[in-house]
Amino acid sequence: MKGKILELLRKAGDSYISGEEIAQGLGVSRTAVWKHIQALKEDGYDIVSHSHSGYSLKESPDLLLAEEIKPLLHTKIIGKKIVHFDKVSSSNDEAKKLALQGAPDGTVIVAEEQTGGKGRLSRGWFSPKHKGIWFSMLLRPTFLPQEAPKCTLMAAVALTRAIRKFGVDVGIKWPNDILYNGKKLDGTLTEMNAEMERIHYVIIGTGLNVNILPEDFPEELRDIGISLQSIKGERLARVPLFAEILNAMDELYCEVLEHGFSKVLDEWRKYSVTLGQEINVIGVKETYAGVAADIDEDGALLVDTPKGRTRVLAGDVSIRPRNK
């Protein structure tokens, strides 16, 4: 109902629209309209009320609300259901709860702040209020569980596509870190619940640093983290950026469901800052150096070492600085 009221207010532009007109258009009472207007004001919308003229929307907040995002989407699956939180421990944890309750394919969970955000390899993720896009996508794909790890690469490609549309030339470090000049802008954590031959759900959790200032970062992250505001020298509106990310993700997800991951892998190669580089591989049991040669059809990183080519499915990779 709030979304429908916002739509009417936006159509009115700078003019006023009466509570009676809204009530008649939506088939509710004027009291119900007033209550929803108050709720919108509490969400941060600047709505001016006039006893004789009605209501006028003057300004919308930069909050990642469904009412703001949905008008910008042209998706088939992703974002048909958007669940917004002011603060959560982890959007992935909330996505798991919704998955068990039967939430549909493409459900998006987004939070203004995370207090216990999680990254890969059990690392934490700094998620300050209103300064990033902290979200998870719940997918219920029809492909086999062994294909699921490539969802991480799919998410990285979608994010890279979207961010580049806003004028920032980012690249992907295997498997899914989004980097700008060697500093981390975004990270993704993919989790799955499945049986041997059937995926129950895949959750892709992502944290994108949007308007974090250098001094906002904890000291241990200042040399490795960066935000879009620092890159562009100005604050970015989060809503259009988030909508672009969801649109890109939907396009890729629909492609994968119909044709598989081959185009995603090709596009990942195009954006990669890892391939062709001398790297250190930090595996579960050993650490070694080599040259990142390619990724295979499973998304594994192929590394050429003095002992031959190795295949990296899990672990961490760092790019070794070139000798000057």
PDB file of C-alpha atoms in Angstrom:
ATOM      1  CA  MET A   1       0.000   0.000   0.000  1.00  0.00           C
ATOM      2  CA  LYS A   2       2.862   2.392   0.771  1.00  0.00           C
ATOM      3  CA  GLY A   3       4.284   1.684  -2.672  1.00  0.00           C
ATOM      4  CA  LYS A   4       0.947   2.476  -4.332  1.00  0.00           C
ATOM      5  CA  ILE A   5       0.633   5.735  -2.395  1.00  0.00           C
ATOM      6  CA  LEU A   6       4.168   6.718  -3.404  1.00  0.00           C
ATOM      7  CA  GLU A   7       3.338   5.995  -7.020  1.00  0.00           C
ATOM      8  CA  LEU A   8       0.364   8.397  -6.845  1.00  0.00           C
ATOM      9  CA  LEU A   9       2.439  11.061  -5.095  1.00  0.00           C
ATOM     10  CA  ARG A  10       5.165  10.795  -7.727  1.00  0.00           C
ATOM     11  CA  LYS A  11       2.642  11.049 -10.552  1.00  0.00           C
ATOM     12  CA  ALA A  12       1.354  14.265  -8.985  1.00  0.00           C
ATOM     13  CA  GLY A  13       4.850  15.770  -9.227  1.00  0.00           C
ATOM     14  CA  ASP A  14       5.067  19.109  -7.451  1.00  0.00           C
ATOM     15  CA  SER A  15       1.280  19.317  -7.179  1.00  0.00           C
ATOM     16  CA  TYR A  16      -0.821  18.178  -4.254  1.00  0.00           C
ATOM     17  CA  ILE A  17      -3.126  15.170  -4.316  1.00  0.00           C
ATOM     18  CA  SER A  18      -5.970  14.961  -1.836  1.00  0.00           C
ATOM     19  CA  GLY A  19      -6.349  12.206   0.716  1.00  0.00           C
ATOM     20  CA  GLU A  20      -9.827  11.556  -0.660  1.00  0.00           C
ATOM     21  CA  GLU A  21      -8.474  11.055  -4.187  1.00  0.00           C
ATOM     22  CA  ILE A  22      -5.836   8.638  -2.905  1.00  0.00           C
ATOM     23  CA  ALA A  23      -8.434   6.766  -0.836  1.00  0.00           C
ATOM     24  CA  GLN A  24     -10.822   6.420  -3.766  1.00  0.00           C
ATOM     25  CA  GLY A  25      -8.072   5.354  -6.145  1.00  0.00           C
ATOM     26  CA  LEU A  26      -6.846   2.633  -3.808  1.00  0.00           C
ATOM     27  CA  GLY A  27     -10.186   1.579  -2.328  1.00  0.00           C
ATOM     28  CA  VAL A  28      -9.270   2.358   1.276  1.00  0.00           C
ATOM     29  CA  SER A  29     -10.401   4.869   3.883  1.00  0.00           C
ATOM     30  CA  ARG A  30      -8.885   8.317   4.309  1.00  0.00           C
ATOM     31  CA  THR A  31      -7.816   7.227   7.793  1.00  0.00           C
ATOM     32  CA  ALA A  32      -5.857   4.338   6.261  1.00  0.00           C
ATOM     33  CA  VAL A  33      -4.217   6.763   3.816  1.00  0.00           C
ATOM     34  CA  TRP A  34      -3.216   9.049   6.697  1.00  0.00           C
ATOM     35  CA  LYS A  35      -1.683   6.120   8.615  1.00  0.00           C
ATOM     36  CA  HIS A  36       0.358   5.023   5.590  1.00  0.00           C
ATOM     37  CA  ILE A  37       1.504   8.611   5.005  1.00  0.00           C
ATOM     38  CA  GLN A  38       2.717   8.762   8.618  1.00  0.00           C
ATOM     39  CA  ALA A  39       4.571   5.473   8.115  1.00  0.00           C
ATOM     40  CA  LEU A  40       6.243   6.866   4.992  1.00  0.00           C
ATOM     41  CA  LYS A  41       7.312   9.953   6.927  1.00  0.00           C
ATOM     42  CA  GLU A  42       8.842   7.695   9.583  1.00  0.00           C
ATOM     43  CA  ASP A  43      10.765   5.939   6.782  1.00  0.00           C
ATOM     44  CA  GLY A  44      12.301   9.284   5.877  1.00  0.00           C
ATOM     45  CA  TYR A  45      10.046  10.563   3.080  1.00  0.00           C
ATOM     46  CA  ASP A  46       9.534  14.334   3.098  1.00  0.00           C
ATOM     47  CA  ILE A  47       5.789  14.558   2.511  1.00  0.00           C
ATOM     48  CA  VAL A  48       4.102  17.913   3.007  1.00  0.00           C
ATOM     49  CA  SER A  49       0.498  17.860   4.215  1.00  0.00           C
ATOM     50  CA  HIS A  50      -1.958  20.697   3.576  1.00  0.00           C
ATOM     51  CA  SER A  51      -5.431  20.683   5.100  1.00  0.00           C
ATOM     52  CA  HIS A  52      -7.147  21.865   1.900  1.00  0.00           C
ATOM     53  CA  SER A  53      -4.814  20.575  -0.828  1.00  0.00           C
ATOM     54  CA  GLY A  54      -3.732  17.145   0.411  1.00  0.00           C
ATOM     55  CA  TYR A  55      -0.251  15.673   0.181  1.00  0.00           C
ATOM     56  CA  SER A  56       2.890  16.382  -1.850  1.00  0.00           C
ATOM     57  CA  LEU A  57       6.125  14.372  -1.985  1.00  0.00           C
ATOM     58  CA  LYS A  58       9.118  16.706  -1.757  1.00  0.00           C
ATOM     59  CA  GLU A  59      12.026  14.308  -1.260  1.00  0.00           C
ATOM     60  CA  SER A  60      12.732  10.582  -0.974  1.00  0.00           C
ATOM     61  CA  PRO A  61      15.334   9.124   1.397  1.00  0.00           C
ATOM     62  CA  ASP A  62      18.409   7.238   0.209  1.00  0.00           C
ATOM     63  CA  LEU A  63      17.115   4.076   1.839  1.00  0.00           C
ATOM     64  CA  LEU A  64      17.120   0.684   0.142  1.00  0.00           C
ATOM     65  CA  LEU A  65      13.369   0.253   0.471  1.00  0.00           C
ATOM     66  CA  ALA A  66      11.311  -1.938  -1.843  1.00  0.00           C
ATOM     67  CA  GLU A  67       9.144   1.099  -2.648  1.00  0.00           C
ATOM     68  CA  GLU A  68      12.225   2.887  -4.014  1.00  0.00           C
ATOM     69  CA  ILE A  69      13.902  -0.011  -5.789  1.00  0.00           C
ATOM     70  CA  LYS A  70      11.043  -1.814  -7.526  1.00  0.00           C
ATOM     71  CA  PRO A  71      10.097   1.023  -9.905  1.00  0.00           C
ATOM     72  CA  LEU A  72      13.657   0.816 -11.319  1.00  0.00           C
ATOM     73  CA  LEU A  73      13.648  -2.947 -11.890  1.00  0.00           C
ATOM     74  CA  HIS A  74      12.950  -4.766 -15.154  1.00  0.00           C
ATOM     75  CA  THR A  75      13.628  -8.238 -13.799  1.00  0.00           C
ATOM     76  CA  LYS A  76      11.934 -11.574 -14.350  1.00  0.00           C
ATOM     77  CA  ILE A  77      13.024 -13.305 -11.130  1.00  0.00           C
ATOM     78  CA  ILE A  78      15.359 -11.246  -8.944  1.00  0.00           C
ATOM     79  CA  GLY A  79      13.742  -8.706  -6.632  1.00  0.00           C
ATOM     80  CA  LYS A  80      10.099  -9.606  -7.120  1.00  0.00           C
ATOM     81  CA  LYS A  81      10.141  -9.902  -3.319  1.00  0.00           C
ATOM     82  CA  ILE A  82      12.380  -7.478  -1.402  1.00  0.00           C
ATOM     83  CA  VAL A  83      12.702  -7.643   2.385  1.00  0.00           C
ATOM     84  CA  HIS A  84      14.266  -4.584   4.009  1.00  0.00           C
ATOM     85  CA  PHE A  85      15.847  -4.380   7.460  1.00  0.00           C
ATOM     86  CA  ASP A  86      17.237  -1.368   9.280  1.00  0.00           C
ATOM     87  CA  LYS A  87      19.779  -3.524  11.158  1.00  0.00           C
ATOM     88  CA  VAL A  88      20.622  -7.229  11.124  1.00  0.00           C
ATOM     89  CA  SER A  89      23.475  -9.378  12.264  1.00  0.00           C
ATOM     90  CA  SER A  90      23.840 -10.875   8.774  1.00  0.00           C
ATOM     91  CA  SER A  91      21.640 -10.663   5.681  1.00  0.00           C
ATOM     92  CA  ASN A  92      22.662 -14.236   4.820  1.00  0.00           C
ATOM     93  CA  ASP A  93      21.272 -15.447   8.147  1.00  0.00           C
ATOM     94  CA  GLU A  94      17.982 -13.652   7.471  1.00  0.00           C
ATOM     95  CA  ALA A  95      17.898 -15.181   3.985  1.00  0.00           C
ATOM     96  CA  LYS A  96      18.253 -18.677   5.468  1.00  0.00           C
ATOM     97  CA  LYS A  97      15.306 -18.050   7.779  1.00  0.00           C
ATOM     98  CA  LEU A  98      13.171 -16.899   4.850  1.00  0.00           C
ATOM     99  CA  ALA A  99      14.304 -19.860   2.761  1.00  0.00           C
ATOM    100  CA  LEU A 100      13.041 -22.269   5.412  1.00  0.00           C
ATOM    101  CA  GLN A 101       9.735 -20.382   5.412  1.00  0.00           C
ATOM    102  CA  GLY A 102       9.351 -20.975   1.673  1.00  0.00           C
ATOM    103  CA  ALA A 103      10.424 -17.589   0.271  1.00  0.00           C
ATOM    104  CA  PRO A 104      10.471 -17.715  -3.539  1.00  0.00           C
ATOM    105  CA  ASP A 105      13.321 -17.814  -6.030  1.00  0.00           C
ATOM    106  CA  GLY A 106      14.853 -14.360  -6.425  1.00  0.00           C
ATOM    107  CA  THR A 107      13.953 -13.007  -2.972  1.00  0.00           C
ATOM    108  CA  VAL A 108      16.277 -10.156  -1.967  1.00  0.00           C
ATOM    109  CA  ILE A 109      17.154  -9.337   1.643  1.00  0.00           C
ATOM    110  CA  VAL A 110      18.797  -5.946   2.168  1.00  0.00           C
ATOM    111  CA  ALA A 111      19.913  -4.168   5.330  1.00  0.00           C
ATOM    112  CA  GLU A 112      20.998  -0.622   6.083  1.00  0.00           C
ATOM    113  CA  GLU A 113      23.510  -2.009   8.589  1.00  0.00           C
ATOM    114  CA  GLN A 114      25.033  -5.363   9.559  1.00  0.00           C
ATOM    115  CA  THR A 115      26.540  -6.004  12.961  1.00  0.00           C
ATOM    116  CA  GLY A 116      27.918  -9.452  12.127  1.00  0.00           C
ATOM    117  CA  GLY A 117      28.495  -9.410   8.375  1.00  0.00           C
ATOM    118  CA  LYS A 118      30.427 -12.385   7.044  1.00  0.00           C
ATOM    119  CA  GLY A 119      33.005 -12.677   4.289  1.00  0.00           C
ATOM    120  CA  ARG A 120      34.749 -15.645   2.731  1.00  0.00           C
ATOM    121  CA  LEU A 121      36.901 -17.966   4.861  1.00  0.00           C
ATOM    122  CA  SER A 122      35.066 -16.940   8.070  1.00  0.00           C
ATOM    123  CA  ARG A 123      36.234 -13.335   7.869  1.00  0.00           C
ATOM    124  CA  GLY A 124      34.062 -10.491   9.111  1.00  0.00           C
ATOM    125  CA  TRP A 125      32.681  -7.752   6.848  1.00  0.00           C
ATOM    126  CA  PHE A 126      32.555  -4.086   7.879  1.00  0.00           C
ATOM    127  CA  SER A 127      28.977  -2.936   7.188  1.00  0.00           C
ATOM    128  CA  PRO A 128      28.286   0.573   8.596  1.00  0.00           C
ATOM    129  CA  LYS A 129      24.803   2.096   8.505  1.00  0.00           C
ATOM    130  CA  HIS A 130      23.637   3.773   5.265  1.00  0.00           C
ATOM    131  CA  LYS A 131      27.153   3.665   3.771  1.00  0.00           C
ATOM    132  CA  GLY A 132      27.022   0.522   1.668  1.00  0.00           C
ATOM    133  CA  ILE A 133      24.768  -2.011   0.020  1.00  0.00           C
ATOM    134  CA  TRP A 134      24.588  -5.076   2.260  1.00  0.00           C
ATOM    135  CA  PHE A 135      22.292  -7.674   0.736  1.00  0.00           C
ATOM    136  CA  SER A 136      21.615 -11.336   0.034  1.00  0.00           C
ATOM    137  CA  MET A 137      19.789 -13.068  -2.808  1.00  0.00           C
ATOM    138  CA  LEU A 138      17.888 -16.296  -2.286  1.00  0.00           C
ATOM    139  CA  LEU A 139      17.968 -18.499  -5.378  1.00  0.00           C
ATOM    140  CA  ARG A 140      16.244 -21.807  -6.018  1.00  0.00           C
ATOM    141  CA  PRO A 141      17.940 -22.905  -9.254  1.00  0.00           C
ATOM    142  CA  THR A 142      17.137 -26.027 -11.225  1.00  0.00           C
ATOM    143  CA  PHE A 143      20.762 -26.934 -12.034  1.00  0.00           C
ATOM    144  CA  LEU A 144      22.730 -29.558 -10.103  1.00  0.00           C
ATOM    145  CA  PRO A 145      24.538 -28.812  -6.812  1.00  0.00           C
ATOM    146  CA  GLN A 146      27.977 -29.156  -8.405  1.00  0.00           C
ATOM    147  CA  GLU A 147      27.163 -26.097 -10.518  1.00  0.00           C
ATOM    148  CA  ALA A 148      26.425 -23.904  -7.497  1.00  0.00           C
ATOM    149  CA  PRO A 149      30.000 -22.635  -6.856  1.00  0.00           C
ATOM    150  CA  LYS A 150      29.813 -20.812 -10.187  1.00  0.00           C
ATOM    151  CA  CYS A 151      27.040 -18.631  -8.745  1.00  0.00           C
ATOM    152  CA  THR A 152      29.853 -16.765  -7.001  1.00  0.00           C
ATOM    153  CA  LEU A 153      31.420 -15.935 -10.368  1.00  0.00           C
ATOM    154  CA  MET A 154      27.996 -14.965 -11.730  1.00  0.00           C
ATOM    155  CA  ALA A 155      27.514 -12.491  -8.876  1.00  0.00           C
ATOM    156  CA  ALA A 156      30.969 -10.982  -9.466  1.00  0.00           C
ATOM    157  CA  VAL A 157      30.218 -10.431 -13.149  1.00  0.00           C
ATOM    158  CA  ALA A 158      26.838  -8.834 -12.371  1.00  0.00           C
ATOM    159  CA  LEU A 159      28.394  -6.467  -9.828  1.00  0.00           C
ATOM    160  CA  THR A 160      31.210  -5.539 -12.198  1.00  0.00           C
ATOM    161  CA  ARG A 161      28.738  -4.814 -14.997  1.00  0.00           C
ATOM    162  CA  ALA A 162      26.656  -2.578 -12.727  1.00  0.00           C
ATOM    163  CA  ILE A 163      29.551  -0.680 -11.142  1.00  0.00           C
ATOM    164  CA  ARG A 164      31.153  -0.011 -14.531  1.00  0.00           C
ATOM    165  CA  LYS A 165      27.898   1.608 -15.685  1.00  0.00           C
ATOM    166  CA  PHE A 166      28.507   4.184 -12.953  1.00  0.00           C
ATOM    167  CA  GLY A 167      31.898   5.045 -14.390  1.00  0.00           C
ATOM    168  CA  VAL A 168      34.236   2.998 -12.191  1.00  0.00           C
ATOM    169  CA  ASP A 169      36.619   0.641 -14.015  1.00  0.00           C
ATOM    170  CA  VAL A 170      36.732  -2.301 -11.593  1.00  0.00           C
ATOM    171  CA  GLY A 171      37.973  -5.852 -12.066  1.00  0.00           C
ATOM    172  CA  ILE A 172      37.531  -9.261 -10.442  1.00  0.00           C
ATOM    173  CA  LYS A 173      40.118 -11.083  -8.347  1.00  0.00           C
ATOM    174  CA  TRP A 174      39.426 -14.812  -8.274  1.00  0.00           C
ATOM    175  CA  PRO A 175      36.920 -15.907  -7.353  1.00  0.00           C
ATOM    176  CA  ASN A 176      34.693 -12.911  -6.632  1.00  0.00           C
ATOM    177  CA  ASP A 177      36.423  -9.920  -5.018  1.00  0.00           C
ATOM    178  CA  ILE A 178      35.766  -6.641  -6.849  1.00  0.00           C
ATOM    179  CA  LEU A 179      38.941  -4.540  -6.884  1.00  0.00           C
ATOM    180  CA  TYR A 180      39.869  -1.020  -7.885  1.00  0.00           C
ATOM    181  CA  ASN A 181      43.614  -0.350  -8.202  1.00  0.00           C
ATOM    182  CA  GLY A 182      44.277  -3.373  -6.000  1.00  0.00           C
ATOM    183  CA  LYS A 183      41.901  -2.312  -3.206  1.00  0.00           C
ATOM    184  CA  LYS A 184      38.781  -4.233  -2.268  1.00  0.00           C
ATOM    185  CA  LEU A 185      35.454  -2.620  -3.065  1.00  0.00           C
ATOM    186  CA  ASP A 186      33.141  -5.594  -2.678  1.00  0.00           C
ATOM    187  CA  GLY A 187      33.086  -9.156  -1.394  1.00  0.00           C
ATOM    188  CA  THR A 188      30.671 -12.043  -1.824  1.00  0.00           C
ATOM    189  CA  LEU A 189      29.848 -15.118   0.241  1.00  0.00           C
ATOM    190  CA  THR A 190      27.828 -17.939  -1.343  1.00  0.00           C
ATOM    191  CA  GLU A 191      26.150 -20.628   0.782  1.00  0.00           C
ATOM    192  CA  MET A 192      24.079 -23.622  -0.293  1.00  0.00           C
ATOM    193  CA  ASN A 193      21.584 -26.094   1.148  1.00  0.00           C
ATOM    194  CA  ALA A 194      21.267 -29.188  -1.029  1.00  0.00           C
ATOM    195  CA  GLU A 195      20.991 -32.929  -1.389  1.00  0.00           C
ATOM    196  CA  MET A 196      23.153 -34.992  -3.739  1.00  0.00           C
ATOM    197  CA  GLU A 197      21.055 -34.248  -6.816  1.00  0.00           C
ATOM    198  CA  ARG A 198      18.920 -31.256  -5.803  1.00  0.00           C
ATOM    199  CA  ILE A 199      19.545 -27.735  -4.590  1.00  0.00           C
ATOM    200  CA  HIS A 200      17.120 -26.533  -1.933  1.00  0.00           C
ATOM    201  CA  TYR A 201      18.510 -23.010  -2.084  1.00  0.00           C
ATOM    202  CA  VAL A 202      21.592 -20.935  -2.784  1.00  0.00           C
ATOM    203  CA  ILE A 203      22.217 -17.698  -0.919  1.00  0.00           C
ATOM    204  CA  ILE A 204      24.555 -15.109  -2.400  1.00  0.00           C
ATOM    205  CA  GLY A 205      25.526 -12.476   0.165  1.00  0.00           C
ATOM    206  CA  THR A 206      27.275  -9.324  -0.984  1.00  0.00           C
ATOM    207  CA  GLY A 207      28.755  -6.253   0.657  1.00  0.00           C
ATOM    208  CA  LEU A 208      29.528  -3.230  -1.531  1.00  0.00           C
ATOM    209  CA  ASN A 209      31.336  -0.210  -0.069  1.00  0.00           C
ATOM    210  CA  VAL A 210      29.500   2.836  -1.412  1.00  0.00           C
ATOM    211  CA  ASN A 211      29.864   5.961   0.745  1.00  0.00           C
ATOM    212  CA  ILE A 212      32.471   4.894   3.306  1.00  0.00           C
ATOM    213  CA  LEU A 213      35.156   7.525   3.923  1.00  0.00           C
ATOM    214  CA  PRO A 214      38.774   6.386   4.407  1.00  0.00           C
ATOM    215  CA  GLU A 215      38.654   7.363   8.077  1.00  0.00           C
ATOM    216  CA  ASP A 216      35.467   5.315   8.558  1.00  0.00           C
ATOM    217  CA  PHE A 217      37.286   2.047   7.932  1.00  0.00           C
ATOM    218  CA  PRO A 218      38.823   0.217  10.899  1.00  0.00           C
ATOM    219  CA  GLU A 219      42.554   0.802  10.940  1.00  0.00           C
ATOM    220  CA  GLU A 220      43.336  -2.742   9.795  1.00  0.00           C
ATOM    221  CA  LEU A 221      41.227  -2.240   6.642  1.00  0.00           C
ATOM    222  CA  ARG A 222      42.350   1.225   5.555  1.00  0.00           C
ATOM    223  CA  ASP A 223      45.147  -0.035   3.307  1.00  0.00           C
ATOM    224  CA  ILE A 224      43.079  -2.748   1.649  1.00  0.00           C
ATOM    225  CA  GLY A 225      39.521  -1.381   1.449  1.00  0.00           C
ATOM    226  CA  ILE A 226      38.051   1.376  -0.691  1.00  0.00           C
ATOM    227  CA  SER A 227      34.609   2.812  -1.476  1.00  0.00           C
ATOM    228  CA  LEU A 228      32.925   4.253  -4.548  1.00  0.00           C
ATOM    229  CA  GLN A 229      32.769   7.662  -2.891  1.00  0.00           C
ATOM    230  CA  SER A 230      36.546   7.668  -2.424  1.00  0.00           C
ATOM    231  CA  ILE A 231      37.043   6.662  -6.060  1.00  0.00           C
ATOM    232  CA  LYS A 232      34.632   9.171  -7.582  1.00  0.00           C
ATOM    233  CA  GLY A 233      35.125  11.985  -5.096  1.00  0.00           C
ATOM    234  CA  GLU A 234      31.396  12.343  -4.407  1.00  0.00           C
ATOM    235  CA  ARG A 235      28.559  10.572  -2.640  1.00  0.00           C
ATOM    236  CA  LEU A 236      26.570   8.117  -4.729  1.00  0.00           C
ATOM    237  CA  ALA A 237      22.840   7.518  -4.506  1.00  0.00           C
ATOM    238  CA  ARG A 238      22.516   3.891  -3.473  1.00  0.00           C
ATOM    239  CA  VAL A 239      19.034   3.146  -4.836  1.00  0.00           C
ATOM    240  CA  PRO A 240      19.796   3.407  -8.588  1.00  0.00           C
ATOM    241  CA  LEU A 241      23.055   1.521  -8.110  1.00  0.00           C
ATOM    242  CA  PHE A 242      21.319  -1.288  -6.225  1.00  0.00           C
ATOM    243  CA  ALA A 243      18.610  -1.508  -8.877  1.00  0.00           C
ATOM    244  CA  GLU A 244      21.279  -1.776 -11.593  1.00  0.00           C
ATOM    245  CA  ILE A 245      22.968  -4.607  -9.665  1.00  0.00           C
ATOM    246  CA  LEU A 246      19.696  -6.534  -9.367  1.00  0.00           C
ATOM    247  CA  ASN A 247      18.899  -5.985 -13.055  1.00  0.00           C
ATOM    248  CA  ALA A 248      22.341  -7.284 -14.049  1.00  0.00           C
ATOM    249  CA  MET A 249      22.020 -10.266 -11.742  1.00  0.00           C
ATOM    250  CA  ASP A 250      18.605 -11.155 -13.145  1.00  0.00           C
ATOM    251  CA  GLU A 251      19.867 -11.017 -16.721  1.00  0.00           C
ATOM    252  CA  LEU A 252      22.756 -13.353 -15.914  1.00  0.00           C
ATOM    253  CA  TYR A 253      20.670 -15.709 -13.767  1.00  0.00           C
ATOM    254  CA  CYS A 254      18.077 -16.115 -16.515  1.00  0.00           C
ATOM    255  CA  GLU A 255      20.886 -16.767 -19.013  1.00  0.00           C
ATOM    256  CA  VAL A 256      22.373 -19.436 -16.735  1.00  0.00           C
ATOM    257  CA  LEU A 257      19.040 -21.177 -16.147  1.00  0.00           C
ATOM    258  CA  GLU A 258      18.436 -21.418 -19.883  1.00  0.00           C
ATOM    259  CA  HIS A 259      21.904 -21.903 -21.357  1.00  0.00           C
ATOM    260  CA  GLY A 260      24.362 -22.689 -18.545  1.00  0.00           C
ATOM    261  CA  PHE A 261      27.392 -20.791 -17.273  1.00  0.00           C
ATOM    262  CA  SER A 262      29.601 -20.603 -20.403  1.00  0.00           C
ATOM    263  CA  LYS A 263      28.845 -16.918 -21.182  1.00  0.00           C
ATOM    264  CA  VAL A 264      29.274 -15.987 -17.526  1.00  0.00           C
ATOM    265  CA  LEU A 265      32.708 -17.619 -17.444  1.00  0.00           C
ATOM    266  CA  ASP A 266      33.747 -15.831 -20.647  1.00  0.00           C
ATOM    267  CA  GLU A 267      32.685 -12.485 -19.217  1.00  0.00           C
ATOM    268  CA  TRP A 268      34.435 -13.269 -15.934  1.00  0.00           C
ATOM    269  CA  ARG A 269      37.670 -13.840 -17.903  1.00  0.00           C
ATOM    270  CA  LYS A 270      37.223 -10.433 -19.583  1.00  0.00           C
ATOM    271  CA  TYR A 271      36.970  -8.633 -16.230  1.00  0.00           C
ATOM    272  CA  SER A 272      39.599 -10.689 -14.398  1.00  0.00           C
ATOM    273  CA  VAL A 273      42.601  -8.957 -12.814  1.00  0.00           C
ATOM    274  CA  THR A 274      43.986 -12.344 -11.725  1.00  0.00           C
ATOM    275  CA  LEU A 275      44.597 -14.163 -15.005  1.00  0.00           C
ATOM    276  CA  GLY A 276      48.131 -13.761 -16.330  1.00  0.00           C
ATOM    277  CA  GLN A 277      49.413 -12.553 -12.949  1.00  0.00           C
ATOM    278  CA  GLU A 278      52.000 -14.055 -10.635  1.00  0.00           C
ATOM    279  CA  ILE A 279      50.061 -15.103  -7.554  1.00  0.00           C
ATOM    280  CA  ASN A 280      50.328 -16.765  -4.180  1.00  0.00           C
ATOM    281  CA  VAL A 281      47.782 -19.488  -3.502  1.00  0.00           C
ATOM    282  CA  ILE A 282      46.874 -19.968   0.151  1.00  0.00           C
ATOM    283  CA  GLY A 283      45.211 -23.355   0.283  1.00  0.00           C
ATOM    284  CA  VAL A 284      43.857 -25.477   3.088  1.00  0.00           C
ATOM    285  CA  LYS A 285      47.008 -27.571   3.356  1.00  0.00           C
ATOM    286  CA  GLU A 286      49.723 -25.637   1.534  1.00  0.00           C
ATOM    287  CA  THR A 287      50.808 -22.276   0.160  1.00  0.00           C
ATOM    288  CA  TYR A 288      52.565 -21.934  -3.161  1.00  0.00           C
ATOM    289  CA  ALA A 289      53.344 -19.500  -5.976  1.00  0.00           C
ATOM    290  CA  GLY A 290      52.523 -19.654  -9.663  1.00  0.00           C
ATOM    291  CA  VAL A 291      50.946 -17.879 -12.602  1.00  0.00           C
ATOM    292  CA  ALA A 292      47.155 -17.725 -12.927  1.00  0.00           C
ATOM    293  CA  ALA A 293      46.519 -19.235 -16.375  1.00  0.00           C
ATOM    294  CA  ASP A 294      42.741 -19.593 -16.711  1.00  0.00           C
ATOM    295  CA  ILE A 295      39.550 -20.846 -15.100  1.00  0.00           C
ATOM    296  CA  ASP A 296      38.031 -24.149 -16.181  1.00  0.00           C
ATOM    297  CA  GLU A 297      34.405 -25.022 -16.877  1.00  0.00           C
ATOM    298  CA  ASP A 298      33.820 -25.511 -13.137  1.00  0.00           C
ATOM    299  CA  GLY A 299      35.149 -22.051 -12.270  1.00  0.00           C
ATOM    300  CA  ALA A 300      38.295 -23.479 -10.681  1.00  0.00           C
ATOM    301  CA  LEU A 301      41.470 -21.418 -11.066  1.00  0.00           C
ATOM    302  CA  LEU A 302      44.206 -23.068 -13.140  1.00  0.00           C
ATOM    303  CA  VAL A 303      47.666 -22.140 -11.886  1.00  0.00           C
ATOM    304  CA  ASP A 304      50.977 -22.898 -13.628  1.00  0.00           C
ATOM    305  CA  THR A 305      53.729 -23.737 -11.127  1.00  0.00           C
ATOM    306  CA  PRO A 306      57.275 -25.086 -11.523  1.00  0.00           C
ATOM    307  CA  LYS A 307      55.814 -28.530 -10.747  1.00  0.00           C
ATOM    308  CA  GLY A 308      53.080 -28.256 -13.367  1.00  0.00           C
ATOM    309  CA  ARG A 309      49.510 -26.993 -13.594  1.00  0.00           C
ATOM    310  CA  THR A 310      47.346 -27.121 -10.481  1.00  0.00           C
ATOM    311  CA  ARG A 311      43.608 -26.647 -10.081  1.00  0.00           C
ATOM    312  CA  VAL A 312      42.369 -24.423  -7.258  1.00  0.00           C
ATOM    313  CA  LEU A 313      38.765 -24.927  -6.198  1.00  0.00           C
ATOM    314  CA  ALA A 314      38.955 -23.318  -2.758  1.00  0.00           C
ATOM    315  CA  GLY A 315      41.320 -21.097  -0.847  1.00  0.00           C
ATOM    316  CA  ASP A 316      42.630 -17.561  -1.155  1.00  0.00           C
ATOM    317  CA  VAL A 317      44.718 -15.907  -3.832  1.00  0.00           C
ATOM    318  CA  SER A 318      46.925 -12.829  -3.602  1.00  0.00           C
ATOM    319  CA  ILE A 319      48.479 -11.086  -6.593  1.00  0.00           C
ATOM    320  CA  ARG A 320      52.214 -10.704  -6.228  1.00  0.00           C
ATOM    321  CA  PRO A 321      53.574  -7.188  -6.897  1.00  0.00           C
ATOM    322  CA  ARG A 322      55.634  -6.926 -10.051  1.00  0.00           C
ATOM    323  CA  ASN A 323      59.320  -6.140  -9.713  1.00  0.00           C
ATOM    324  CA  LYS A 324      60.124  -2.605 -10.844  1.00  0.00           C
TER     325      LYS A 324
END
